[in-house]
Coordinates of C-alpha atoms in Angstrom, one line a residue:
Chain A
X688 CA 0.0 0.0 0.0
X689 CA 1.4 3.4 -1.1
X690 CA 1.2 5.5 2.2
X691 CA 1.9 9.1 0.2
X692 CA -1.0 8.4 -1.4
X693 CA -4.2 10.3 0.2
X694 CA -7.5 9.4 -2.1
X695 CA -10.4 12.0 -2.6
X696 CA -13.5 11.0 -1.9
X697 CA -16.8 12.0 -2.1
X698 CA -19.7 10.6 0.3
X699 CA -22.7 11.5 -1.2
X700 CA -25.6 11.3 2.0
X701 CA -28.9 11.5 2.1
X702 CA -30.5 14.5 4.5
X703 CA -32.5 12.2 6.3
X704 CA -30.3 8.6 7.2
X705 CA -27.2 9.4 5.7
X706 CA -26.8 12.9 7.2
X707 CA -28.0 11.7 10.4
X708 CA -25.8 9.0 10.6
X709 CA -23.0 12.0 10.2
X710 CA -24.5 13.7 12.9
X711 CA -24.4 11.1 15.7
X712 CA -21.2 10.6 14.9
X713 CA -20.2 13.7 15.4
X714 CA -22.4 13.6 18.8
X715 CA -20.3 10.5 19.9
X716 CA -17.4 12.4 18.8
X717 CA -15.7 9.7 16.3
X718 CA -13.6 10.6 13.4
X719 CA -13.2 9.3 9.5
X720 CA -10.7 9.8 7.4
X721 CA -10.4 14.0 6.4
X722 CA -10.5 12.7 2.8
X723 CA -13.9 11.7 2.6
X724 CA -15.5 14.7 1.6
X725 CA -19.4 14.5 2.6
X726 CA -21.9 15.6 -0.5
X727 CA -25.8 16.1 1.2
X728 CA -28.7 15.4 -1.2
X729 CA -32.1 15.6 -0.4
X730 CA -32.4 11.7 -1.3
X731 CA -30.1 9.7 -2.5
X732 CA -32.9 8.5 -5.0
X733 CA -32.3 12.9 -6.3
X734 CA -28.9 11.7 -7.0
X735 CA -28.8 12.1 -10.7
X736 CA -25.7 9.4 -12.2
X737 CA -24.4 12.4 -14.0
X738 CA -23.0 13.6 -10.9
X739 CA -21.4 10.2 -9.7
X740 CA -19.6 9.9 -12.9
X741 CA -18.4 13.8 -13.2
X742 CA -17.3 13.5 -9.6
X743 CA -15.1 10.4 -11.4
X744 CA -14.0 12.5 -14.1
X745 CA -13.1 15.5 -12.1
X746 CA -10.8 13.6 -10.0
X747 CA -12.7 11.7 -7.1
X748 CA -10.9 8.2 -6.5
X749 CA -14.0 6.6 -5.2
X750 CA -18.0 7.7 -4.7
X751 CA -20.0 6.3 -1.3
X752 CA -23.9 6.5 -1.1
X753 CA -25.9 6.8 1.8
X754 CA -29.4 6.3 2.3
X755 CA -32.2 5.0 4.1
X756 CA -32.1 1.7 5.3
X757 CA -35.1 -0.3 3.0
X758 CA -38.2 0.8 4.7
X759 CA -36.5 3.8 6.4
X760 CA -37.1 6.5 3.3
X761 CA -38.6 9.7 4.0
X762 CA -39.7 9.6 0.6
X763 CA -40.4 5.9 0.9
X764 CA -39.1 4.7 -2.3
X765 CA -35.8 6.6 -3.1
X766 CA -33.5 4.4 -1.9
X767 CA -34.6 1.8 -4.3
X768 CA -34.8 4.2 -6.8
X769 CA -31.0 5.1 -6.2
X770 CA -29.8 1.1 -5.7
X771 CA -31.5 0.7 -9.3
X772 CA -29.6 3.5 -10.9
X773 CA -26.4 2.3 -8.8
X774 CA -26.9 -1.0 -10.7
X775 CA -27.1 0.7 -14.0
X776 CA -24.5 2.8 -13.7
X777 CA -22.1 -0.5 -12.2
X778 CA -23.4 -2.3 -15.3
X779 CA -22.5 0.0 -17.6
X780 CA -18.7 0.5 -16.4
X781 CA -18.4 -2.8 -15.9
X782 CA -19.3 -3.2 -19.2
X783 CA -17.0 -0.5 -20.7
X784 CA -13.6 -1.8 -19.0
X785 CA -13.8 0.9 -16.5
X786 CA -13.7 0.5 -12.7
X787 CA -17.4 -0.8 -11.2
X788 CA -15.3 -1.1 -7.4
X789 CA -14.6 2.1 -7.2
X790 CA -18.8 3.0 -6.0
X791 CA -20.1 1.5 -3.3
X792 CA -24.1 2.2 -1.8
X793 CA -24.3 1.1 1.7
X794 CA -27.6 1.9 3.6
X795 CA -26.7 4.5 7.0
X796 CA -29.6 4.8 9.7
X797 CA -29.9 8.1 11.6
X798 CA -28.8 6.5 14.8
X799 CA -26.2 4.7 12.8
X800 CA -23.1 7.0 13.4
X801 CA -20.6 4.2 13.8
X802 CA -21.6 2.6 11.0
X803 CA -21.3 6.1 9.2
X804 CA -17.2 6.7 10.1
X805 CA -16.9 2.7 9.8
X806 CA -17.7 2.7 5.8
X807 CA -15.9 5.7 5.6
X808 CA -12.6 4.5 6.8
X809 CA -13.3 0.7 5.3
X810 CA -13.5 2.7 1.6
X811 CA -11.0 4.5 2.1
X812 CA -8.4 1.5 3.0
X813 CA -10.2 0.1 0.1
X814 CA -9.4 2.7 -2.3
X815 CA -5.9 2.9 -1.4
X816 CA -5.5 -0.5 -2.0
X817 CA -6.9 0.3 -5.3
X818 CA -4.4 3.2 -6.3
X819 CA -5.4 6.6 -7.6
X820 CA -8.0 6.8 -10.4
X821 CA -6.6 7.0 -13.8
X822 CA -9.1 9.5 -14.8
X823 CA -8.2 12.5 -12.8
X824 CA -4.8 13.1 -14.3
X825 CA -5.9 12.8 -18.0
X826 CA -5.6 15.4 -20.4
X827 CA -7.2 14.1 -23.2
X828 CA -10.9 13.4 -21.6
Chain B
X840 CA -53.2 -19.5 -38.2
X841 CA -53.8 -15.9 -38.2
X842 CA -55.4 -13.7 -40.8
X843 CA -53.8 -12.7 -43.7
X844 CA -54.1 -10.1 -46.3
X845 CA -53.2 -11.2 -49.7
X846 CA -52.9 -8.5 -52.7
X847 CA -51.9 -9.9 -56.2
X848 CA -49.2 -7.4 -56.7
X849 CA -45.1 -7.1 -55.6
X850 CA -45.0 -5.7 -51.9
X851 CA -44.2 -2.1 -53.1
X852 CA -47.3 -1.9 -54.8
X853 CA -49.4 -3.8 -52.7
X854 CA -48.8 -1.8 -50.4
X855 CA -49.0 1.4 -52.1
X856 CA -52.3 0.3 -53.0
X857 CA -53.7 -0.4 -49.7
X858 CA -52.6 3.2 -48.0
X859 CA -54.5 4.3 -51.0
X860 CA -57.5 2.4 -50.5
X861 CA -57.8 3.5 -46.8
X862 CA -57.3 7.0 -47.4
X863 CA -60.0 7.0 -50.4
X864 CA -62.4 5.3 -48.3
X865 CA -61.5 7.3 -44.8
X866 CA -60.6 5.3 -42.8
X867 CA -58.3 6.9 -41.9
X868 CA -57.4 10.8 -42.4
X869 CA -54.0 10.7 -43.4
X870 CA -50.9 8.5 -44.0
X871 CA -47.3 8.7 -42.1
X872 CA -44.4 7.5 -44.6
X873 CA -41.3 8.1 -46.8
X874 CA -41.7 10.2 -49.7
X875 CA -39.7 9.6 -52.2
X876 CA -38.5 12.7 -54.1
X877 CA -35.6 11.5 -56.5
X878 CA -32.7 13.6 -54.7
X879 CA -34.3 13.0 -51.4
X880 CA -36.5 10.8 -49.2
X881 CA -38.2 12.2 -46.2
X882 CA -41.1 11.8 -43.9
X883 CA -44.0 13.4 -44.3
X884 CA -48.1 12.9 -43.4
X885 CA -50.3 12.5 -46.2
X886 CA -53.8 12.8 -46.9
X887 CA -54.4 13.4 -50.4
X888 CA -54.2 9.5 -52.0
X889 CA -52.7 11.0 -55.2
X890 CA -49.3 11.6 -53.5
X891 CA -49.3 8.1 -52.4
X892 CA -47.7 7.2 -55.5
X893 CA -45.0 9.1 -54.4
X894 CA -44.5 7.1 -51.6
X895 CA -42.0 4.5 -50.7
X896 CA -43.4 3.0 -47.4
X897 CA -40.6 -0.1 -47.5
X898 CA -37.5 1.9 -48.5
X899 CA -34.3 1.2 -46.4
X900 CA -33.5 4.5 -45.2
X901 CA -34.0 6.3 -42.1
X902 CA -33.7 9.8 -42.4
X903 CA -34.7 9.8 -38.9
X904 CA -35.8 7.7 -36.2
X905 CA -39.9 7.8 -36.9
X906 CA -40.5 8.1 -33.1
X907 CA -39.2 11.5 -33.1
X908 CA -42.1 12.7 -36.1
X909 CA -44.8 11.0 -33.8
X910 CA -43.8 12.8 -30.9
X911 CA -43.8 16.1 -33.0
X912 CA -47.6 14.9 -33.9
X913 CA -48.4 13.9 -30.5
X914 CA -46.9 15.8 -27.9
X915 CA -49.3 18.3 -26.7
X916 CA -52.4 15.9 -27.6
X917 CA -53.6 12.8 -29.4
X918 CA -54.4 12.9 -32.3
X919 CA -58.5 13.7 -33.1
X920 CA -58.2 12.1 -36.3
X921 CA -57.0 8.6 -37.2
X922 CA -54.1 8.2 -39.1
X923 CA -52.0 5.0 -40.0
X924 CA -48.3 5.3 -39.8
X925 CA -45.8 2.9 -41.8
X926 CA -42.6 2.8 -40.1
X927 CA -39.5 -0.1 -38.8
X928 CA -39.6 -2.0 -36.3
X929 CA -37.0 0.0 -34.2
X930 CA -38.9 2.8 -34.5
X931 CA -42.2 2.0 -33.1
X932 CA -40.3 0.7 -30.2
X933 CA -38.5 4.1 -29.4
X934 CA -42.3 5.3 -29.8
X935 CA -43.7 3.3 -27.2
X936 CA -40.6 4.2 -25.2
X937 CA -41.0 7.9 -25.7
X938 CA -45.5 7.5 -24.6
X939 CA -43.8 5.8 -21.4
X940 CA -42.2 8.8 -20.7
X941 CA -45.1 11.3 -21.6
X942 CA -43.5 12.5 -25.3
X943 CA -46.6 11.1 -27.4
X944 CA -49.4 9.4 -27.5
X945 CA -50.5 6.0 -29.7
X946 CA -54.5 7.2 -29.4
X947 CA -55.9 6.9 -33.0
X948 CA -52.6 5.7 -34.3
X949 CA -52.6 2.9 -37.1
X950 CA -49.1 0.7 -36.4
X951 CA -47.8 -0.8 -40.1
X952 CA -44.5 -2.5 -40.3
X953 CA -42.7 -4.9 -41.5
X954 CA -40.0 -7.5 -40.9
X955 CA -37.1 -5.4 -41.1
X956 CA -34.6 -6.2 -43.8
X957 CA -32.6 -3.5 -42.3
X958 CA -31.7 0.3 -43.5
X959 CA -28.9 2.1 -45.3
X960 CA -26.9 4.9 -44.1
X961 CA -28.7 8.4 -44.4
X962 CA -25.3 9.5 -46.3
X963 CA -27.2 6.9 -48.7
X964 CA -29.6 9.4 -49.1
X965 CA -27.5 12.3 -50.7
X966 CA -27.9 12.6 -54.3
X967 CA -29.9 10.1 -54.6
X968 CA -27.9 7.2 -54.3
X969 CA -30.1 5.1 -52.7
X970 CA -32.4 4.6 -55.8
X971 CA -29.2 3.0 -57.4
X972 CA -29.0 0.6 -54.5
X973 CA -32.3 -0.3 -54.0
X974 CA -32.8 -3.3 -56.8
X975 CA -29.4 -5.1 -55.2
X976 CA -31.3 -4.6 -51.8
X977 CA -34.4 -6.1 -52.3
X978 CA -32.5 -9.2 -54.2
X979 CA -30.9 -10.0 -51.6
X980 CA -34.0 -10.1 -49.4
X981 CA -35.1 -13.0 -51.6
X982 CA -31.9 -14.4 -51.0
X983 CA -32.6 -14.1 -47.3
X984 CA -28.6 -12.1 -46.8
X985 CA -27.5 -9.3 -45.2
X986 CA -26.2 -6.6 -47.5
X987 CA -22.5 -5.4 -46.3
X988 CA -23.3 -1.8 -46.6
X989 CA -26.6 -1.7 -44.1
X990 CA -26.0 0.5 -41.0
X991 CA -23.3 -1.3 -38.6
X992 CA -27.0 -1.6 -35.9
X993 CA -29.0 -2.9 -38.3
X994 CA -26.6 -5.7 -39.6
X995 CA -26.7 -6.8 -36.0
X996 CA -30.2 -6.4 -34.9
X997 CA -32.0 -9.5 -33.6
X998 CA -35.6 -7.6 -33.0
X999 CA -36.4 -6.8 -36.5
X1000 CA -39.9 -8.7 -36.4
X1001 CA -42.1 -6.0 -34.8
X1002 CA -43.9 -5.5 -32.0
X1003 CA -47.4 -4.1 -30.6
X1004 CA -48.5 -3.6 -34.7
X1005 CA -52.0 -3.6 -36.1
X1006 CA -50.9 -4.8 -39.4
X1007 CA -47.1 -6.6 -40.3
X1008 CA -46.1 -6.6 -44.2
X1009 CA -44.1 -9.7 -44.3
X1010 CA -40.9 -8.9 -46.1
X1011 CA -37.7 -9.9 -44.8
X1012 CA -37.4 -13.9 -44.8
X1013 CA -40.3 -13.7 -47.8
X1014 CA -38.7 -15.2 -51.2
X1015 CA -42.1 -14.0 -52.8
X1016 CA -41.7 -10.4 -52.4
X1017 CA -41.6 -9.5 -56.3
X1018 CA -45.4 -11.4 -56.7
X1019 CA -47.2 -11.1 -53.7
X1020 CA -48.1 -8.5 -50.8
X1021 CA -48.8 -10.7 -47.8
X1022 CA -49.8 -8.9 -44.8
X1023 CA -50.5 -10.6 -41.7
X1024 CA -53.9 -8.7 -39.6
X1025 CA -52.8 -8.9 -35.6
X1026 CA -56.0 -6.8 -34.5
X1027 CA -59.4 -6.3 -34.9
X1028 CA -58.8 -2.5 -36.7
X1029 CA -56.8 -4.1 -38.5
X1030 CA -59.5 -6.4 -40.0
X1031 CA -61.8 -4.1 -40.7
X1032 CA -59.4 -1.9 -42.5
X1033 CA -58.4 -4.9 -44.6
X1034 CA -62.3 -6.0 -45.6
X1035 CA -62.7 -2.2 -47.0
X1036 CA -60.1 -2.9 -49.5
X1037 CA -59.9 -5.6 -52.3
X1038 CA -57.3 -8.3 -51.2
X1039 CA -58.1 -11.8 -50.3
X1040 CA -58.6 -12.2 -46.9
X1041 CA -57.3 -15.8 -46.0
X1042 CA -56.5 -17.9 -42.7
X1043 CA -52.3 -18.7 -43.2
X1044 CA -49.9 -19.8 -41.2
X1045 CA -46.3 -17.6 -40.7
X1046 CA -43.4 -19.2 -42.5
X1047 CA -40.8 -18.7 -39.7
X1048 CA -38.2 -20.9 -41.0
X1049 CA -36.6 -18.8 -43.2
X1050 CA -37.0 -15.6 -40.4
X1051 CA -35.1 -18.1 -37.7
X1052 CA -32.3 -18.5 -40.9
X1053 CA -32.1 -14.6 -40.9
X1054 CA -32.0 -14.4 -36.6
X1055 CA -29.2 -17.3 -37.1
X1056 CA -27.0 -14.9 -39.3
X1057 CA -27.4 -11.7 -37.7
X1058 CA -26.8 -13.0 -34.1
X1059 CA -23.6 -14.0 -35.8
X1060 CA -23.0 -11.3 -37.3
X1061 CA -23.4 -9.2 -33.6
X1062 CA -20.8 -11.6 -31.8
X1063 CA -18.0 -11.0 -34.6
X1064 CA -19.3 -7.4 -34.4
X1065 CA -18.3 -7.2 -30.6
X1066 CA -15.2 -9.4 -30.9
X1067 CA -13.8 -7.0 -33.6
X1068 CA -14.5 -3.6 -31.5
X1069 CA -13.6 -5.3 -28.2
X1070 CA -16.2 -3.3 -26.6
X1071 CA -15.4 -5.8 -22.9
X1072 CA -12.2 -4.4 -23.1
X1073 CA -12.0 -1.4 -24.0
X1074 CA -11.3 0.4 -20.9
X1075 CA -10.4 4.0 -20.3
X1076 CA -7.6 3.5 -22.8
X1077 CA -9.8 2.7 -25.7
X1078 CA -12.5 5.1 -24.6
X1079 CA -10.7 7.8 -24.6
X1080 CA -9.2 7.1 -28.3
X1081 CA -12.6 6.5 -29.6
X1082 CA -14.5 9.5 -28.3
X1083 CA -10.8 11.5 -28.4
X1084 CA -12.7 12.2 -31.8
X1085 CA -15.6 13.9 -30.3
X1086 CA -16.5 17.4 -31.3
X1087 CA -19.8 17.7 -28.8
X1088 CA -21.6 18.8 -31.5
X1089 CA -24.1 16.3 -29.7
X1090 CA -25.9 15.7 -32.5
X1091 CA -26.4 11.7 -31.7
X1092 CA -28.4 13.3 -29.1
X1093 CA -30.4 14.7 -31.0
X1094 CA -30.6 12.2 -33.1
X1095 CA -31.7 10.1 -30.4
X1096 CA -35.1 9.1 -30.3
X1097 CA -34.8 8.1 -26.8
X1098 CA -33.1 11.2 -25.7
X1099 CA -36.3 13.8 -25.3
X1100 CA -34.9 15.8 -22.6
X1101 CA -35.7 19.7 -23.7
X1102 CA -32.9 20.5 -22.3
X1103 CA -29.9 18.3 -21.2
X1104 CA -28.2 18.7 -18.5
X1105 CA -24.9 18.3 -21.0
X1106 CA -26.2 21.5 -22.8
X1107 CA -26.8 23.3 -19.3
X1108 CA -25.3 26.3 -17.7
X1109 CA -24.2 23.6 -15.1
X1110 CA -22.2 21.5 -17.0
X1111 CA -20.2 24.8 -18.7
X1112 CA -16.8 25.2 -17.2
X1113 CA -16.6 28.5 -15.6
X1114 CA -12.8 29.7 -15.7
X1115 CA -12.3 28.9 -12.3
X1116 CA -13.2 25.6 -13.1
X1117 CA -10.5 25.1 -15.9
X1118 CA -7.8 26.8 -13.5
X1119 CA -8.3 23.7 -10.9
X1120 CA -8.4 21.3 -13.9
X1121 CA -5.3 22.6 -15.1
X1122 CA -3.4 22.4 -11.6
X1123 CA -4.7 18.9 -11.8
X1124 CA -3.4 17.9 -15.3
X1125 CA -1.4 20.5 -16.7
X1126 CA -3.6 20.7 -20.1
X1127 CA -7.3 20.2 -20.8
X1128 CA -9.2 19.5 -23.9
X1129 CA -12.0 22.9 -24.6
X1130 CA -14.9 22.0 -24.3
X1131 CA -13.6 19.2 -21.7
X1132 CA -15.4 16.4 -20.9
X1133 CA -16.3 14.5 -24.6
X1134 CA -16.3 11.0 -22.2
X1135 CA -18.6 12.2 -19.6
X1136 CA -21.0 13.1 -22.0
X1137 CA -20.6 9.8 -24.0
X1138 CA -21.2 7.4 -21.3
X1139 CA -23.2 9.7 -19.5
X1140 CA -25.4 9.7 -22.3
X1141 CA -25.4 5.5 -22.4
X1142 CA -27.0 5.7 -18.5
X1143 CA -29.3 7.7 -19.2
X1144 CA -30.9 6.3 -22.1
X1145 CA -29.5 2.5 -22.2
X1146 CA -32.2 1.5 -20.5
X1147 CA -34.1 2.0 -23.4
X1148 CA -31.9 2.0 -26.3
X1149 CA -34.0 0.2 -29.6
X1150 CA -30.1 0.1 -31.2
X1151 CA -31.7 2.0 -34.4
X1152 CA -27.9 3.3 -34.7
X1153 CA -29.2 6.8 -35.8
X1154 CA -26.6 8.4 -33.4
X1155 CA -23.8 6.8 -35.5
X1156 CA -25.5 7.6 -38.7
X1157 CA -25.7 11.4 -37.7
X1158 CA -21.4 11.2 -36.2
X1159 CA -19.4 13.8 -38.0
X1160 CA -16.7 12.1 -36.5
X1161 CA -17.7 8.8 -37.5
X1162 CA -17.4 7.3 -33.7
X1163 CA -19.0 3.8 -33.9
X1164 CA -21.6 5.0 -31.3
X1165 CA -24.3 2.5 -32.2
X1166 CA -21.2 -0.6 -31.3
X1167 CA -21.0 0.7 -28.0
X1168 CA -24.5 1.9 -27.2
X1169 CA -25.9 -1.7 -28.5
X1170 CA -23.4 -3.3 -26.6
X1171 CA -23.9 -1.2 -23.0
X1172 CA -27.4 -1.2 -23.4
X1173 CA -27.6 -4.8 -23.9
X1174 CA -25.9 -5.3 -20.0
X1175 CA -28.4 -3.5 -18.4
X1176 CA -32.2 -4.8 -20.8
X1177 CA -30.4 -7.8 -20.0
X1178 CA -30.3 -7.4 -15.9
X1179 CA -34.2 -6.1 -15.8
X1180 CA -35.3 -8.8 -18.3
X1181 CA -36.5 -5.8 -20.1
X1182 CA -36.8 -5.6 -24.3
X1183 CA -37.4 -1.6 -24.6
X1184 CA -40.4 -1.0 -26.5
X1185 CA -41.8 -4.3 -26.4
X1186 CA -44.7 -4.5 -23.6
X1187 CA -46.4 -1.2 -23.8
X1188 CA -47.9 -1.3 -19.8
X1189 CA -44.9 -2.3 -18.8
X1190 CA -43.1 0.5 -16.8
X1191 CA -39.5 1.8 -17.7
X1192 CA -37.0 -0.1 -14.8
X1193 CA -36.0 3.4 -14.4
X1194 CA -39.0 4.5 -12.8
X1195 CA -40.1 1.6 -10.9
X1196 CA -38.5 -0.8 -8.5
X1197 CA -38.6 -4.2 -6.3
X1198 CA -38.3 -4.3 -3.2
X1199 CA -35.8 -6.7 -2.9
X1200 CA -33.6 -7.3 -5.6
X1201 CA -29.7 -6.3 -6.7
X1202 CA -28.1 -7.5 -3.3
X1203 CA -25.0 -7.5 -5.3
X1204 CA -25.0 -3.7 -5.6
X1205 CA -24.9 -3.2 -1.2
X1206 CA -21.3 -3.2 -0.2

């Protein structure tokens, strides 16, 4: 594992679970890595995939979404909404060579603030494992 | 057995002579097809039956995706008239795509097509030169081939026997297209439309064995078609050398007729690089193409409408750069119709995967 290296990466959270989850951590007072950057959305079934793949394009090693538990929703639904477009998008890479691994969608309750810095620090091990994404330093995109 | 409209003349005719019998008789008001008009071939909605000799319902062109003209028709309202429409395959799929979405409605709307013996590049269309083309073409319909010069999609296209039609002209995998017009009746409208006019109505049985010949060659024809690009492995290397050629013109989007969007978020305010944008990028990378980001709008484009991509290949046929978009596109699309069992166009209740959802299903996506 390359130690110099320190990924960028964004956390997209919903305002309901995923925020939440943030916020009793912060309560508790436990720490995640300063390189996950947190992103709020209203619901992470609002996320549009444009954004996932211009935050790869723009440089971000690795994308995590946060939602709802199933069942938890505010909006009821969105966090199937989001898992189905998470799918596509995987599908989609996968199917183009690039790098499916590098987005992961883990559900984060309110009360869930362990959970929260937990995922963060076990992605970001995970990305450094992977190395730096390719795109970020291209000039030719 | 299903019923089957038999007129005593070569399909071109016969059909000819049926959109002119229902227009004469009003049963319906007017007529969607190609006109043929020697340097060009567009088109357009007719309702006076002497232009229908002009007409050239079965030519192999697409001078665009027919699904895009019905939703100009049909946007605001149905239609209060009826009017029959003869178009591919492909494209009455994109339609019933584009009504899921709210872009058009079938109300009053008379489906013709045909089995699809596959189109010509629109560059085909320039000058004419299509009308020197089009005797080689329908001989090797008889012969049941695939022509080399078809569009790269439609060489490769295994739904060419359409769906949710009131009427299908059987012409590819049909040796007998120079003496008869057979055209099979799937609904009830379609019956009645058929008794007004003065073909033989017979009981007759589809001869699938020469269709299933046609399926055989084409599905070949899409596995060498994938094994030459490499499309598996393509990876950000190869990505970035085919849409290096990119000019964001975005015309395949608007070529599209999946992509409806009135505006795209890749034609937005928010997706123009502000200069303080391209300063960050350039700490970053030390040079940046202007306008950046051809990839993002490639495969961005693909998620967004992959889900129901018809693979007409329109967005290859409009390239300036000549990117084979329709390669990819059929390709990517394929990996996600295939994950939601889903054949775009096909089932016209069934919802777009997009906007509906199981409760539990794609455990593989949680990490």
């Amino acid at each position: 594992m390359n130690d110099s290296f320190k990924p960028k990466i964004i956390y997209f959270l919903c305002s309901w679970c995923g925020t939440g989850g943030s916020e009793t951590a912060s309560a508790f007072g436990l720490h995640y890595p300063e390189n996950v950057l947190p992103f709020r959305v209203n619901c992470t079934g609002s996320l549009s995939t444009v954004y996932i793949l211009r935050a790869f394009l723009e440089g971000a090693d690795g994308v995590v979404i946060s939602g709802c538990h199933p069942g938890d929703c505010h909006y009821n639904n969105g966090n199937f909404r989001a898992r189905r477009r998470v799918a596509i998008i995987k599908s989609i890479l996968d199917t183009l060579g690039l790098e499916p691994e590098r987005i992961w969608f883990r559900y984060v309750a309110h009360g869930e603030g362990k959970r929260f810095v937990d995922t963060a620090a076990e992605f970001n091990d995970y990305i450094k494992k992977l190395g730096p994404n390719p795109l970020k330093t291209r000039r030719d995109i | 057995m299903s019923k089957t409209l038999y007129i005593d003349e070569n399909v071109n005719d016969g059909i000819k002579k049926f959109l002119r019998c229902i227009l004469e008789n009003g049963k319906v008001k007017g007529v969607l097809t190609l006109i043929n008009e020697g340097e060009k071939i567009a088109y357009s909605l007719i309702s006076n039956p002497e232009l229908i000799k002009y007409t050239v319902p079965l030519y192999p062109i697409m001078p665009l995706n027919a699904a895009r003209s019905l939703s100009h028709i049909t946007l605001s309202e149905p239609i209060s008239e009826p009017i029959a429409v003869v178009i591919k395959p492909c494209e009455i799929r994109a339609f019933i795509e584009l009504v899921k979405r709210s872009q058009g409605s079938v109300e009053n709307i008379f489906f013709i097509s045909f089995t699809c013996g596959g189109v010509y590049p629109i560059k085909m269309n320039v000058n004419g030169k299509i009308n020197e083309k089009i005797d080689n073409f329908w001989r090797l319909i008889e012969k049941n081939e695939i022509d080399a010069d078809l569009r790269a999609s439609c060489k490769v296209c295994k739904e060419f026997i359409p769906y949710n039609t009131d009427m299908t002209i059987f012409l590819a995998g049909n040796k007998e297209i120079n003496n008869q017009c057979r055209i099979f009746l799937n609904t009830d409208r379609a019956e009645d439309f058929a008794e007004s006019t003065d073909g033989n109505i017979v009981q007759d049985k589809i001869n699938t064995e020469l269709i299933d010949e046609l399926k055989v060659k084409r599905l070949e024809e899409r596995k060498k078609l994938f094994e030459d690009k490499k499309i598996e492995k393509l990876g950000l290397e190869g990505l970035i050398d085919i849409f290096g050629r990119c000019i964001s013109c975005h015309a395949c989007g608007n070529a599209c007729p999946i992509c409806y969007c009135s505006l795209c978020y890749f034609d937005s305010q928010e997706s123009e690089y502000k200069p303080v944008d391209y300063e960050s990028e350039l700490e970053k990378r030390g040079a940046i193409r202007v306008p950046p980001n051809t990839v993002t709008y490639q495969v961005g484009r693909l998620i967004h409408v992959g889900i129901s991509c018809v693979g007409c290949g329109c967005c290859e046929d409009v390239c300036p750069s000549e990117i084979q978009l329709s390669t990819i596109f059929i390709k990517g699309s394929e990996s996600i119709q295939e994950k939601f069992n889903y054949i775009p166009g096909k089932n016209p209740e069934e919802l777009i995967p997009i906007s509906t959802f199981d409760i539990k299903e794609f455990p593989e996506v949680e990490t």
